[in-house]
Amino acid sequence: MAASTRAQVISLYRTMLRESSSFPSYNYRTYAVRRVRDAFRANSKVEDPKAVARLIEEGQRTAALIQRQV
Amino acid sequence: MLSSARTVSSRLLRPATWFPLRLGSEGRAASSLQQEIIKKQELEIDELRPLYMDFQATTPMDPRVLDAMLPYQVNYYGNPHSRTHAYGWESESAMEVARKQVADLIGADPREIIFTSGATESNNMAIKGVARFYQAKKRHVITTQTEHKCVLDSCRVLESEGFSISYLPVMQNGLLDLELLEATIRPDTCLVSVMTVNNEIGVQQPIKEIGQICRSRGVFLHTDAAQAVGKIPMDVTDWKIDLLSISGHKIYGPKGVGALYVRRRPRVRMEPLQNGGGQERGLRSGTVPTPLAVGLGAACSIAQQEMEYDHHRVSMLANRLVQKIQAATPDVTMNGDPVHRYPGCVNLSFAYVEGESLLMALKDIALSSGSACTSASLEPSYVLRAIGADEELAHSSIRFGIGRFTTEEEVDYTAEKCIQQVSRLREMSPLWEMVQEGIDLKSIKWTQH
């Protein structure tokens, strides 16, 4: 993974965790944090640049969704 | 005159910091102090509420579902059946996307999906509709004793119309005996209705085998899959299902919406319950509620995407709960087949403890002794009696529902609390004392009053 992409993924991960942990409801908060963590862990071995780009886009969409719902 | 107008306008132009709205961008405008107060209040309310362990009764809506629905609650409000303007078109296209999402989850064609108000309506429509359409030639319907109340009651109505209904018993493990089913099918049988996953004990009926039998005998198969869809993989073509009921609020979708799958090839014909404008191919007239349909579609697509992850997690939590309780408490039995089941529905019987008093003792956990529809009565569940559970055991059972949003901490708390309360209640019970002394309770002749 290129260094710039790596930084982008880490920043996205941080944003998503931060936003997820601000859900007021206990169950939604714990689920969101757990789901984000598990999704990033499950895809940590993905190397193909196209797949990575697709996943980043999906993550950005989900991050926007969390921001809307928090 | 002028000055008063100015005051009015300046007040209107003031930023809305005082307005405690938390939704969307307005929420971000609220001052941080106000936000903190609101958050604190919400947390306090949350703390006072019991933790939720009744995912079979209903599920909280997934935030992703709400996110998909919101635009259709406010901006896109057109009637999806309006063909003359853009408001109608955008609602219609959203409804068709939702229909495809529902169809994809069960391997169907979008044209075979009919939106309804929930699984109860779907079941009523399927059973009454099909039986009434074919009543000239076929007047026999088969179902099981452990079905949901809405299926049993629809059958009762048909019975009063002169149909003959076979209510098949189930085996001790809650499953239907396939040989019995085959022997019960008559030349004038038009429909077999068997639920996929039971709502009280969580057993999963062999629908694929039942579908095979029904297809070979030329009988339609209806299945109430409210508790199964989105939780276990289902395919209507592979399983040879002709009609299938779906509920929105059991799969983290909105309440008040469901769907019915009706096969097109070979075609299943039915008489509509509701007549009117001819929406949904004339089978269910009435405007489709676009936001709810969109919510159901989103819930189905999320369920499909998360099925493996959720199933893995729910199984893990259910095992954790059962093992913890059984390791610490003797005489706890799990109702229903141990293998052919959906793991998220755990029904345990605590011998020598009254289920209702245990529910009272566990008042900080939202649990139920069975189906929510019958939870007002103290009668033991008819499902447990159908699987041959003793009256005492049926009275002492509790259903634990585990779902997408359940946490490890909640499961641990529930298990601990359960163990503690069961032993407390048993200590008070004379029956438990007698059992400890080695007296067989069955041998006792209780005096009549």
Short mmCIF file of C-alpha atoms in Angstrom, two decimals:
data_model
loop_
_atom_site.label_atom_id
_atom_site.label_comp_id
_atom_site.label_asym_id
_atom_site.label_seq_id
_atom_site.Cartn_x
_atom_site.Cartn_y
_atom_site.Cartn_z
CA MET A 1 0.00 0.00 0.00
CA ALA A 2 1.33 3.38 -0.92
CA ALA A 3 2.22 5.63 2.00
CA SER A 4 -0.39 8.25 1.07
CA THR A 5 -3.13 5.63 0.92
CA ARG A 6 -2.01 4.24 4.27
CA ALA A 7 -2.29 7.67 5.87
CA GLN A 8 -5.71 8.10 4.29
CA VAL A 9 -6.94 4.78 5.68
CA ILE A 10 -5.65 5.54 9.17
CA SER A 11 -7.27 8.95 9.14
CA LEU A 12 -10.56 7.45 7.98
CA TYR A 13 -10.36 4.80 10.69
CA ARG A 14 -9.79 7.47 13.36
CA THR A 15 -12.67 9.62 12.09
CA MET A 16 -15.05 6.68 12.02
CA LEU A 17 -14.13 5.52 15.52
CA ARG A 18 -14.43 9.03 16.89
CA GLU A 19 -17.81 9.61 15.29
CA SER A 20 -19.07 6.16 16.31
CA SER A 21 -18.17 6.71 19.93
CA SER A 22 -20.43 9.75 20.08
CA PHE A 23 -23.70 7.84 19.58
CA PRO A 24 -25.72 8.70 22.70
CA SER A 25 -27.36 5.26 22.91
CA TYR A 26 -25.19 2.60 24.54
CA ASN A 27 -26.15 -0.22 22.16
CA TYR A 28 -25.69 1.79 18.96
CA ARG A 29 -22.40 3.20 20.22
CA THR A 30 -20.87 -0.15 21.12
CA TYR A 31 -22.13 -1.71 17.89
CA ALA A 32 -20.77 1.07 15.69
CA VAL A 33 -17.33 1.02 17.34
CA ARG A 34 -17.15 -2.77 17.17
CA ARG A 35 -18.37 -2.94 13.56
CA VAL A 36 -15.90 -0.29 12.37
CA ARG A 37 -13.02 -2.02 14.13
CA ASP A 38 -13.95 -5.46 12.78
CA ALA A 39 -14.45 -4.16 9.24
CA PHE A 40 -11.02 -2.52 9.16
CA ARG A 41 -9.41 -5.60 10.69
CA ALA A 42 -11.13 -7.94 8.21
CA ASN A 43 -9.87 -5.87 5.28
CA SER A 44 -6.39 -5.15 6.65
CA LYS A 45 -4.81 -7.68 4.27
CA VAL A 46 -6.33 -6.22 1.11
CA GLU A 47 -3.50 -5.16 -1.23
CA ASP A 48 -5.17 -4.64 -4.60
CA PRO A 49 -5.21 -0.83 -5.15
CA LYS A 50 -8.61 -0.95 -6.86
CA ALA A 51 -10.18 -2.89 -3.99
CA VAL A 52 -8.57 -0.54 -1.47
CA ALA A 53 -9.94 2.49 -3.30
CA ARG A 54 -13.40 0.94 -3.35
CA LEU A 55 -13.25 0.16 0.37
CA ILE A 56 -12.09 3.69 1.19
CA GLU A 57 -15.01 5.10 -0.77
CA GLU A 58 -17.41 2.80 1.08
CA GLY A 59 -15.86 3.87 4.38
CA GLN A 60 -16.28 7.54 3.51
CA ARG A 61 -19.94 6.95 2.72
CA THR A 62 -20.44 5.14 6.03
CA ALA A 63 -18.57 7.87 7.92
CA ALA A 64 -20.93 10.47 6.45
CA LEU A 65 -23.88 8.29 7.45
CA ILE A 66 -22.64 8.00 11.04
CA GLN A 67 -22.12 11.76 11.17
CA ARG A 68 -25.70 12.29 10.04
CA GLN A 69 -27.13 9.85 12.58
CA VAL A 70 -25.10 10.73 15.68
CA MET B 1 -44.06 50.77 12.74
CA LEU B 2 -40.69 50.52 11.12
CA SER B 3 -38.83 49.80 14.35
CA SER B 4 -41.23 47.07 15.39
CA ALA B 5 -40.75 45.38 12.03
CA ARG B 6 -37.01 45.54 12.56
CA THR B 7 -37.24 43.86 15.98
CA VAL B 8 -39.24 41.04 14.53
CA SER B 9 -36.82 40.48 11.68
CA SER B 10 -33.72 40.68 13.89
CA ARG B 11 -35.17 38.06 16.23
CA LEU B 12 -35.85 35.79 13.30
CA LEU B 13 -32.32 36.25 12.03
CA ARG B 14 -30.68 35.40 15.35
CA PRO B 15 -28.87 32.07 15.18
CA ALA B 16 -30.98 29.33 16.72
CA THR B 17 -28.56 28.47 19.51
CA TRP B 18 -31.33 28.42 22.12
CA PHE B 19 -33.33 25.84 20.24
CA PRO B 20 -32.56 22.38 21.61
CA LEU B 21 -32.82 20.42 18.37
CA ARG B 22 -30.37 17.57 18.00
CA LEU B 23 -31.22 16.36 14.52
CA GLY B 24 -28.92 17.02 11.58
CA SER B 25 -27.19 20.35 11.06
CA GLU B 26 -29.40 22.23 13.55
CA GLY B 27 -27.97 20.04 16.30
CA ARG B 28 -24.48 21.20 15.47
CA ALA B 29 -25.58 24.80 15.96
CA ALA B 30 -26.68 24.16 19.55
CA SER B 31 -24.19 25.34 22.16
CA SER B 32 -21.86 22.74 23.58
CA LEU B 33 -23.24 23.26 27.10
CA GLN B 34 -26.76 22.55 25.92
CA GLN B 35 -25.58 19.52 24.02
CA GLU B 36 -23.90 18.17 27.12
CA ILE B 37 -27.03 18.62 29.21
CA ILE B 38 -29.11 16.80 26.60
CA LYS B 39 -26.59 14.01 26.39
CA LYS B 40 -26.50 13.65 30.17
CA GLN B 41 -30.29 13.47 30.32
CA GLU B 42 -30.35 10.85 27.60
CA LEU B 43 -27.73 8.78 29.37
CA GLU B 44 -29.68 8.96 32.60
CA ILE B 45 -32.83 7.83 30.85
CA ASP B 46 -30.83 5.02 29.26
CA GLU B 47 -29.49 3.94 32.63
CA LEU B 48 -32.94 3.73 34.14
CA ARG B 49 -34.24 1.53 31.36
CA PRO B 50 -33.85 -2.24 31.57
CA LEU B 51 -31.39 -3.77 29.14
CA TYR B 52 -33.02 -5.29 26.10
CA MET B 53 -32.97 -9.06 25.65
CA ASP B 54 -36.17 -9.61 23.67
CA PHE B 55 -35.09 -9.41 20.03
CA GLN B 56 -37.80 -11.87 18.95
CA ALA B 57 -40.55 -9.46 19.98
CA THR B 58 -39.10 -6.57 18.04
CA THR B 59 -35.76 -5.02 17.21
CA PRO B 60 -34.50 -1.45 17.41
CA MET B 61 -34.19 0.19 14.02
CA ASP B 62 -30.70 0.22 12.55
CA PRO B 63 -29.38 3.80 12.15
CA ARG B 64 -28.55 2.93 8.52
CA VAL B 65 -32.22 2.14 7.90
CA LEU B 66 -33.35 5.42 9.42
CA ASP B 67 -30.77 7.22 7.28
CA ALA B 68 -32.29 5.72 4.13
CA MET B 69 -35.85 6.52 5.21
CA LEU B 70 -35.49 10.12 6.34
CA PRO B 71 -35.54 11.83 2.91
CA TYR B 72 -38.80 10.04 2.08
CA GLN B 73 -40.39 11.25 5.31
CA VAL B 74 -39.76 14.90 4.43
CA ASN B 75 -38.59 15.87 0.93
CA TYR B 76 -39.73 13.07 -1.34
CA TYR B 77 -43.33 12.76 -0.24
CA GLY B 78 -44.99 11.92 -3.54
CA ASN B 79 -47.53 9.16 -3.92
CA PRO B 80 -45.62 6.30 -5.57
CA HIS B 81 -48.66 5.51 -7.69
CA SER B 82 -48.91 9.02 -9.18
CA ARG B 83 -47.90 8.67 -12.83
CA THR B 84 -48.36 12.28 -13.88
CA HIS B 85 -45.54 14.14 -12.09
CA ALA B 86 -41.99 13.91 -10.79
CA TYR B 87 -43.06 13.57 -7.15
CA GLY B 88 -44.73 10.29 -8.03
CA TRP B 89 -41.85 9.06 -10.19
CA GLU B 90 -39.16 9.56 -7.57
CA SER B 91 -41.25 7.77 -4.93
CA GLU B 92 -42.02 4.97 -7.36
CA SER B 93 -38.39 4.44 -8.27
CA ALA B 94 -37.44 4.35 -4.55
CA MET B 95 -40.19 1.79 -3.95
CA GLU B 96 -38.96 -0.35 -6.85
CA VAL B 97 -35.37 -0.25 -5.54
CA ALA B 98 -36.70 -1.40 -2.16
CA ARG B 99 -38.69 -4.18 -3.82
CA LYS B 100 -35.53 -5.40 -5.53
CA GLN B 101 -33.60 -5.33 -2.23
CA VAL B 102 -36.28 -7.48 -0.57
CA ALA B 103 -36.36 -9.87 -3.54
CA ASP B 104 -32.57 -10.22 -3.60
CA LEU B 105 -32.48 -11.30 0.04
CA ILE B 106 -34.68 -14.34 -0.65
CA GLY B 107 -33.60 -15.05 -4.22
CA ALA B 108 -36.88 -13.91 -5.80
CA ASP B 109 -37.87 -11.71 -8.71
CA PRO B 110 -38.89 -8.14 -7.68
CA ARG B 111 -42.27 -8.64 -9.40
CA GLU B 112 -43.07 -11.39 -6.90
CA ILE B 113 -42.84 -9.09 -3.84
CA ILE B 114 -45.95 -7.41 -2.43
CA PHE B 115 -45.64 -4.80 0.29
CA THR B 116 -48.00 -5.27 3.25
CA SER B 117 -48.37 -3.85 6.74
CA GLY B 118 -46.47 -6.68 8.41
CA ALA B 119 -46.14 -10.44 8.73
CA THR B 120 -49.62 -10.80 10.25
CA GLU B 121 -51.20 -9.28 7.16
CA SER B 122 -48.95 -11.33 4.89
CA ASN B 123 -49.94 -14.54 6.66
CA ASN B 124 -53.64 -13.69 6.57
CA MET B 125 -53.43 -12.80 2.90
CA ALA B 126 -51.54 -15.93 1.95
CA ILE B 127 -53.67 -18.43 3.85
CA LYS B 128 -57.13 -16.98 3.33
CA GLY B 129 -56.36 -15.69 -0.17
CA VAL B 130 -55.05 -18.96 -1.59
CA ALA B 131 -57.62 -21.17 0.16
CA ARG B 132 -60.52 -19.01 -1.00
CA PHE B 133 -59.31 -18.81 -4.60
CA TYR B 134 -59.11 -22.59 -5.00
CA GLN B 135 -62.10 -23.41 -2.79
CA ALA B 136 -64.22 -24.82 -5.63
CA LYS B 137 -61.91 -27.84 -5.95
CA LYS B 138 -59.68 -27.91 -2.88
CA ARG B 139 -60.88 -27.49 0.66
CA HIS B 140 -58.09 -28.72 2.93
CA VAL B 141 -55.24 -26.79 4.58
CA ILE B 142 -52.37 -28.21 6.65
CA THR B 143 -50.50 -26.32 9.34
CA THR B 144 -48.72 -27.11 12.63
CA GLN B 145 -49.64 -26.57 16.27
CA THR B 146 -46.62 -24.37 16.95
CA GLU B 147 -47.45 -21.71 14.35
CA HIS B 148 -47.85 -18.07 15.25
CA LYS B 149 -51.29 -16.99 16.47
CA CYS B 150 -52.09 -15.16 13.22
CA VAL B 151 -51.68 -18.33 11.16
CA LEU B 152 -53.73 -20.42 13.60
CA ASP B 153 -56.46 -17.80 13.76
CA SER B 154 -56.65 -17.44 9.97
CA CYS B 155 -57.10 -21.21 9.84
CA ARG B 156 -59.90 -20.99 12.42
CA VAL B 157 -61.68 -18.47 10.19
CA LEU B 158 -61.33 -20.81 7.22
CA GLU B 159 -62.70 -23.62 9.36
CA SER B 160 -65.81 -21.57 10.04
CA GLU B 161 -66.14 -21.11 6.26
CA GLY B 162 -66.28 -24.86 5.83
CA PHE B 163 -62.65 -25.74 5.07
CA SER B 164 -61.07 -28.66 6.86
CA ILE B 165 -57.78 -27.90 8.58
CA SER B 166 -55.15 -30.33 9.90
CA TYR B 167 -53.15 -28.95 12.82
CA LEU B 168 -50.16 -31.28 12.83
CA PRO B 169 -48.41 -32.02 16.13
CA VAL B 170 -44.63 -31.58 16.26
CA MET B 171 -42.03 -33.92 17.71
CA GLN B 172 -40.40 -33.45 21.12
CA ASN B 173 -37.66 -31.32 19.56
CA GLY B 174 -40.19 -28.98 17.99
CA LEU B 175 -39.67 -30.19 14.41
CA LEU B 176 -42.37 -31.40 12.05
CA ASP B 177 -42.39 -35.11 11.21
CA LEU B 178 -42.05 -35.26 7.41
CA GLU B 179 -43.67 -38.69 7.13
CA LEU B 180 -46.68 -37.43 9.04
CA LEU B 181 -46.89 -34.46 6.69
CA GLU B 182 -46.73 -36.69 3.64
CA ALA B 183 -49.44 -38.95 5.05
CA THR B 184 -51.70 -35.98 5.80
CA ILE B 185 -51.65 -34.50 2.29
CA ARG B 186 -54.91 -35.35 0.52
CA PRO B 187 -55.93 -34.90 -3.11
CA ASP B 188 -57.96 -31.84 -2.08
CA THR B 189 -55.18 -30.20 -0.05
CA CYS B 190 -54.42 -26.77 -1.43
CA LEU B 191 -51.93 -25.28 1.02
CA VAL B 192 -49.34 -26.25 3.63
CA SER B 193 -48.26 -23.50 6.03
CA VAL B 194 -45.19 -24.12 8.21
CA MET B 195 -43.09 -21.42 9.85
CA THR B 196 -39.36 -21.36 9.12
CA VAL B 197 -38.03 -20.33 12.53
CA ASN B 198 -40.28 -20.56 15.58
CA ASN B 199 -40.69 -17.32 17.49
CA GLU B 200 -40.73 -18.91 20.94
CA ILE B 201 -38.23 -21.75 20.86
CA GLY B 202 -36.17 -20.84 17.81
CA VAL B 203 -36.27 -24.23 16.07
CA GLN B 204 -35.79 -24.20 12.32
CA GLN B 205 -38.16 -26.45 10.37
CA PRO B 206 -36.79 -28.44 7.42
CA ILE B 207 -38.47 -26.15 4.88
CA LYS B 208 -36.35 -27.40 1.99
CA GLU B 209 -37.54 -30.99 2.51
CA ILE B 210 -41.12 -29.82 3.10
CA GLY B 211 -40.92 -27.80 -0.14
CA GLN B 212 -39.78 -30.91 -2.00
CA ILE B 213 -42.74 -32.92 -0.67
CA CYS B 214 -45.25 -30.14 -1.42
CA ARG B 215 -43.99 -29.57 -4.96
CA SER B 216 -44.10 -33.28 -5.79
CA ARG B 217 -47.68 -33.52 -4.52
CA GLY B 218 -48.85 -30.35 -6.26
CA VAL B 219 -49.59 -28.45 -3.04
CA PHE B 220 -48.60 -24.84 -2.39
CA LEU B 221 -46.18 -24.16 0.47
CA HIS B 222 -46.49 -21.01 2.55
CA THR B 223 -43.89 -20.21 5.19
CA ASP B 224 -43.95 -17.53 7.87
CA ALA B 225 -40.32 -16.42 7.77
CA ALA B 226 -40.65 -13.33 10.00
CA GLN B 227 -38.02 -14.70 12.40
CA ALA B 228 -35.83 -16.26 9.71
CA VAL B 229 -35.41 -13.82 6.85
CA GLY B 230 -32.18 -11.86 7.09
CA LYS B 231 -30.87 -14.12 9.84
CA ILE B 232 -30.35 -17.37 7.96
CA PRO B 233 -29.73 -17.72 4.22
CA MET B 234 -32.98 -18.47 2.37
CA ASP B 235 -33.70 -19.08 -1.28
CA VAL B 236 -37.26 -19.47 -2.49
CA THR B 237 -36.23 -21.24 -5.70
CA ASP B 238 -33.91 -23.71 -4.05
CA TRP B 239 -36.30 -24.38 -1.15
CA LYS B 240 -39.38 -24.52 -3.46
CA ILE B 241 -41.37 -22.02 -1.42
CA ASP B 242 -44.53 -20.61 -3.05
CA LEU B 243 -45.48 -17.94 -0.52
CA LEU B 244 -43.29 -16.33 2.14
CA SER B 245 -44.07 -13.70 4.79
CA ILE B 246 -41.58 -11.05 5.89
CA SER B 247 -41.79 -8.55 8.72
CA GLY B 248 -39.88 -5.26 8.80
CA HIS B 249 -39.46 -4.75 12.52
CA LYS B 250 -37.88 -8.16 13.15
CA ILE B 251 -34.92 -7.34 10.92
CA TYR B 252 -33.99 -3.90 12.35
CA GLY B 253 -36.40 -2.17 9.97
CA PRO B 254 -39.41 0.05 10.65
CA LYS B 255 -42.58 -1.18 12.34
CA GLY B 256 -45.76 -1.30 10.29
CA VAL B 257 -44.34 -2.75 7.10
CA GLY B 258 -43.84 -6.25 5.79
CA ALA B 259 -43.88 -8.14 2.54
CA LEU B 260 -45.35 -11.22 0.97
CA TYR B 261 -43.56 -13.22 -1.69
CA VAL B 262 -45.99 -14.77 -4.18
CA ARG B 263 -44.52 -17.13 -6.79
CA ARG B 264 -45.17 -16.34 -10.46
CA ARG B 265 -43.94 -19.57 -12.07
CA PRO B 266 -45.72 -21.93 -11.42
CA ARG B 267 -48.22 -19.24 -10.68
CA VAL B 268 -49.92 -18.99 -7.30
CA ARG B 269 -53.29 -17.30 -7.57
CA MET B 270 -55.08 -15.73 -4.66
CA GLU B 271 -58.07 -13.69 -3.74
CA PRO B 272 -57.17 -10.25 -2.32
CA LEU B 273 -58.27 -9.38 1.23
CA GLN B 274 -58.26 -5.69 0.50
CA ASN B 275 -59.91 -4.28 -2.61
CA GLY B 276 -59.54 -0.83 -4.07
CA GLY B 277 -57.17 1.00 -6.39
CA GLY B 278 -55.50 -2.15 -7.66
CA GLN B 279 -52.00 -1.40 -6.35
CA GLU B 280 -49.51 -4.28 -5.93
CA ARG B 281 -50.90 -6.22 -8.90
CA GLY B 282 -54.41 -5.90 -7.43
CA LEU B 283 -53.50 -8.23 -4.58
CA ARG B 284 -53.14 -5.53 -1.96
CA SER B 285 -54.87 -2.26 -2.79
CA GLY B 286 -53.89 0.85 -0.87
CA THR B 287 -51.03 3.33 -1.27
CA VAL B 288 -47.67 1.78 -0.48
CA PRO B 289 -46.04 3.80 2.35
CA THR B 290 -42.86 4.85 0.54
CA PRO B 291 -40.69 5.64 3.61
CA LEU B 292 -41.59 2.34 5.25
CA ALA B 293 -41.01 0.38 2.05
CA VAL B 294 -37.64 2.10 1.61
CA GLY B 295 -36.83 1.21 5.23
CA LEU B 296 -37.74 -2.43 4.68
CA GLY B 297 -35.59 -2.52 1.55
CA ALA B 298 -32.63 -0.97 3.37
CA ALA B 299 -33.07 -3.38 6.29
CA CYS B 300 -33.06 -6.32 3.86
CA SER B 301 -29.97 -5.16 2.03
CA ILE B 302 -28.12 -4.53 5.32
CA ALA B 303 -29.25 -7.93 6.62
CA GLN B 304 -27.87 -9.58 3.50
CA GLN B 305 -24.58 -7.78 3.83
CA GLU B 306 -24.25 -8.41 7.58
CA MET B 307 -25.74 -11.91 7.77
CA GLU B 308 -22.50 -13.78 8.26
CA TYR B 309 -21.05 -11.27 10.72
CA ASP B 310 -24.28 -11.10 12.75
CA HIS B 311 -24.81 -14.85 12.76
CA HIS B 312 -21.29 -15.48 13.98
CA ARG B 313 -21.65 -12.94 16.76
CA VAL B 314 -25.16 -14.00 17.83
CA SER B 315 -24.05 -17.66 18.03
CA MET B 316 -21.06 -16.67 20.13
CA LEU B 317 -23.19 -14.64 22.55
CA ALA B 318 -25.90 -17.32 22.79
CA ASN B 319 -23.32 -19.98 23.61
CA ARG B 320 -21.79 -17.72 26.19
CA LEU B 321 -25.17 -17.16 27.85
CA VAL B 322 -26.24 -20.81 27.89
CA GLN B 323 -22.88 -22.10 29.05
CA LYS B 324 -22.64 -19.58 31.88
CA ILE B 325 -26.12 -20.34 33.16
CA GLN B 326 -25.85 -24.10 32.79
CA ALA B 327 -22.42 -24.24 34.42
CA ALA B 328 -23.69 -22.50 37.55
CA THR B 329 -27.27 -23.75 37.82
CA PRO B 330 -28.47 -27.36 37.80
CA ASP B 331 -31.75 -28.47 36.18
CA VAL B 332 -31.83 -25.93 33.39
CA THR B 333 -33.07 -27.32 30.09
CA MET B 334 -33.05 -25.74 26.69
CA ASN B 335 -36.31 -26.15 24.78
CA GLY B 336 -36.31 -27.14 21.13
CA ASP B 337 -33.89 -28.98 18.91
CA PRO B 338 -30.25 -28.21 19.84
CA VAL B 339 -28.97 -28.34 16.24
CA HIS B 340 -31.75 -27.24 13.86
CA ARG B 341 -32.28 -23.80 15.30
CA TYR B 342 -31.57 -20.12 15.00
CA PRO B 343 -29.08 -19.43 17.82
CA GLY B 344 -30.41 -15.96 18.69
CA CYS B 345 -33.57 -17.35 20.30
CA VAL B 346 -32.74 -19.19 23.51
CA ASN B 347 -35.65 -20.68 25.46
CA LEU B 348 -34.62 -22.05 28.86
CA SER B 349 -36.69 -23.85 31.48
CA PHE B 350 -35.60 -23.37 35.09
CA ALA B 351 -37.12 -26.31 36.95
CA TYR B 352 -38.80 -25.56 40.32
CA VAL B 353 -38.90 -21.82 39.62
CA GLU B 354 -42.02 -19.99 38.51
CA GLY B 355 -41.30 -18.18 35.26
CA GLU B 356 -43.38 -15.13 36.12
CA SER B 357 -41.65 -14.63 39.48
CA LEU B 358 -38.28 -14.96 37.79
CA LEU B 359 -39.34 -12.32 35.27
CA MET B 360 -40.32 -10.06 38.17
CA ALA B 361 -37.00 -10.66 39.88
CA LEU B 362 -35.17 -9.83 36.65
CA LYS B 363 -37.03 -6.57 36.18
CA ASP B 364 -33.94 -4.70 35.02
CA ILE B 365 -33.73 -7.00 32.00
CA ALA B 366 -36.41 -6.90 29.32
CA LEU B 367 -37.29 -10.57 28.85
CA SER B 368 -40.41 -12.51 28.01
CA SER B 369 -41.79 -15.94 28.75
CA GLY B 370 -42.90 -16.39 25.15
CA SER B 371 -44.54 -14.55 22.30
CA ALA B 372 -45.31 -10.88 22.94
CA CYS B 373 -48.86 -11.35 21.65
CA THR B 374 -49.72 -13.74 24.47
CA SER B 375 -47.49 -12.27 27.19
CA ALA B 376 -50.44 -10.68 28.97
CA SER B 377 -51.85 -14.03 30.08
CA LEU B 378 -50.42 -16.39 32.69
CA GLU B 379 -51.32 -19.46 30.61
CA PRO B 380 -48.29 -21.56 29.74
CA SER B 381 -47.24 -21.17 26.13
CA TYR B 382 -49.10 -23.39 23.65
CA VAL B 383 -45.86 -23.89 21.76
CA LEU B 384 -44.17 -25.44 24.78
CA ARG B 385 -47.19 -27.64 25.45
CA ALA B 386 -47.12 -28.74 21.81
CA ILE B 387 -43.53 -29.98 22.15
CA GLY B 388 -44.69 -32.06 25.10
CA ALA B 389 -43.13 -30.02 27.88
CA ASP B 390 -44.56 -30.69 31.35
CA GLU B 391 -47.00 -28.13 32.64
CA GLU B 392 -44.46 -27.20 35.36
CA LEU B 393 -41.63 -26.86 32.90
CA ALA B 394 -43.78 -24.81 30.54
CA HIS B 395 -44.57 -22.45 33.43
CA SER B 396 -40.90 -22.03 34.28
CA SER B 397 -39.49 -21.07 30.90
CA ILE B 398 -38.02 -17.80 29.72
CA ARG B 399 -37.02 -16.65 26.25
CA PHE B 400 -33.75 -14.78 25.78
CA GLY B 401 -33.50 -12.88 22.50
CA ILE B 402 -30.05 -11.92 21.26
CA GLY B 403 -29.49 -9.63 18.32
CA ARG B 404 -27.22 -7.31 16.39
CA PHE B 405 -26.89 -4.73 19.16
CA THR B 406 -26.43 -7.06 22.14
CA THR B 407 -23.08 -6.73 23.92
CA GLU B 408 -20.94 -9.17 25.88
CA GLU B 409 -21.50 -7.11 29.04
CA GLU B 410 -25.25 -7.42 28.67
CA VAL B 411 -25.04 -11.19 28.24
CA ASP B 412 -22.74 -11.53 31.26
CA TYR B 413 -25.00 -9.37 33.39
CA THR B 414 -28.07 -11.35 32.35
CA ALA B 415 -26.38 -14.66 33.10
CA GLU B 416 -25.13 -13.53 36.53
CA LYS B 417 -28.45 -12.01 37.51
CA CYS B 418 -30.28 -15.12 36.34
CA ILE B 419 -28.05 -17.50 38.28
CA GLN B 420 -28.37 -15.39 41.42
CA GLN B 421 -32.18 -15.02 41.23
CA VAL B 422 -32.82 -18.65 40.33
CA SER B 423 -30.88 -19.85 43.36
CA ARG B 424 -32.66 -17.29 45.57
CA LEU B 425 -36.09 -18.37 44.35
CA ARG B 426 -35.20 -22.03 44.68
CA GLU B 427 -34.07 -21.52 48.26
CA MET B 428 -37.54 -20.21 49.07
CA SER B 429 -39.29 -23.03 47.23
CA PRO B 430 -40.55 -26.05 49.20
CA LEU B 431 -40.42 -28.08 46.00
CA TRP B 432 -36.69 -27.50 45.62
CA GLU B 433 -36.18 -28.57 49.25
CA MET B 434 -38.07 -31.78 48.62
CA VAL B 435 -36.04 -32.50 45.50
CA GLN B 436 -32.82 -31.95 47.47
CA GLU B 437 -34.06 -34.52 50.01
CA GLY B 438 -34.52 -36.98 47.19
CA ILE B 439 -38.31 -37.01 46.96
CA ASP B 440 -39.69 -37.62 43.47
CA LEU B 441 -42.23 -34.84 42.92
CA LYS B 442 -44.18 -36.97 40.45
CA SER B 443 -44.91 -39.54 43.20
CA ILE B 444 -46.60 -37.03 45.49
CA LYS B 445 -50.38 -37.19 45.79
CA TRP B 446 -51.41 -33.57 46.25
CA THR B 447 -54.61 -33.16 48.29
CA GLN B 448 -57.52 -31.83 46.33
CA HIS B 449 -59.06 -28.53 47.31
#
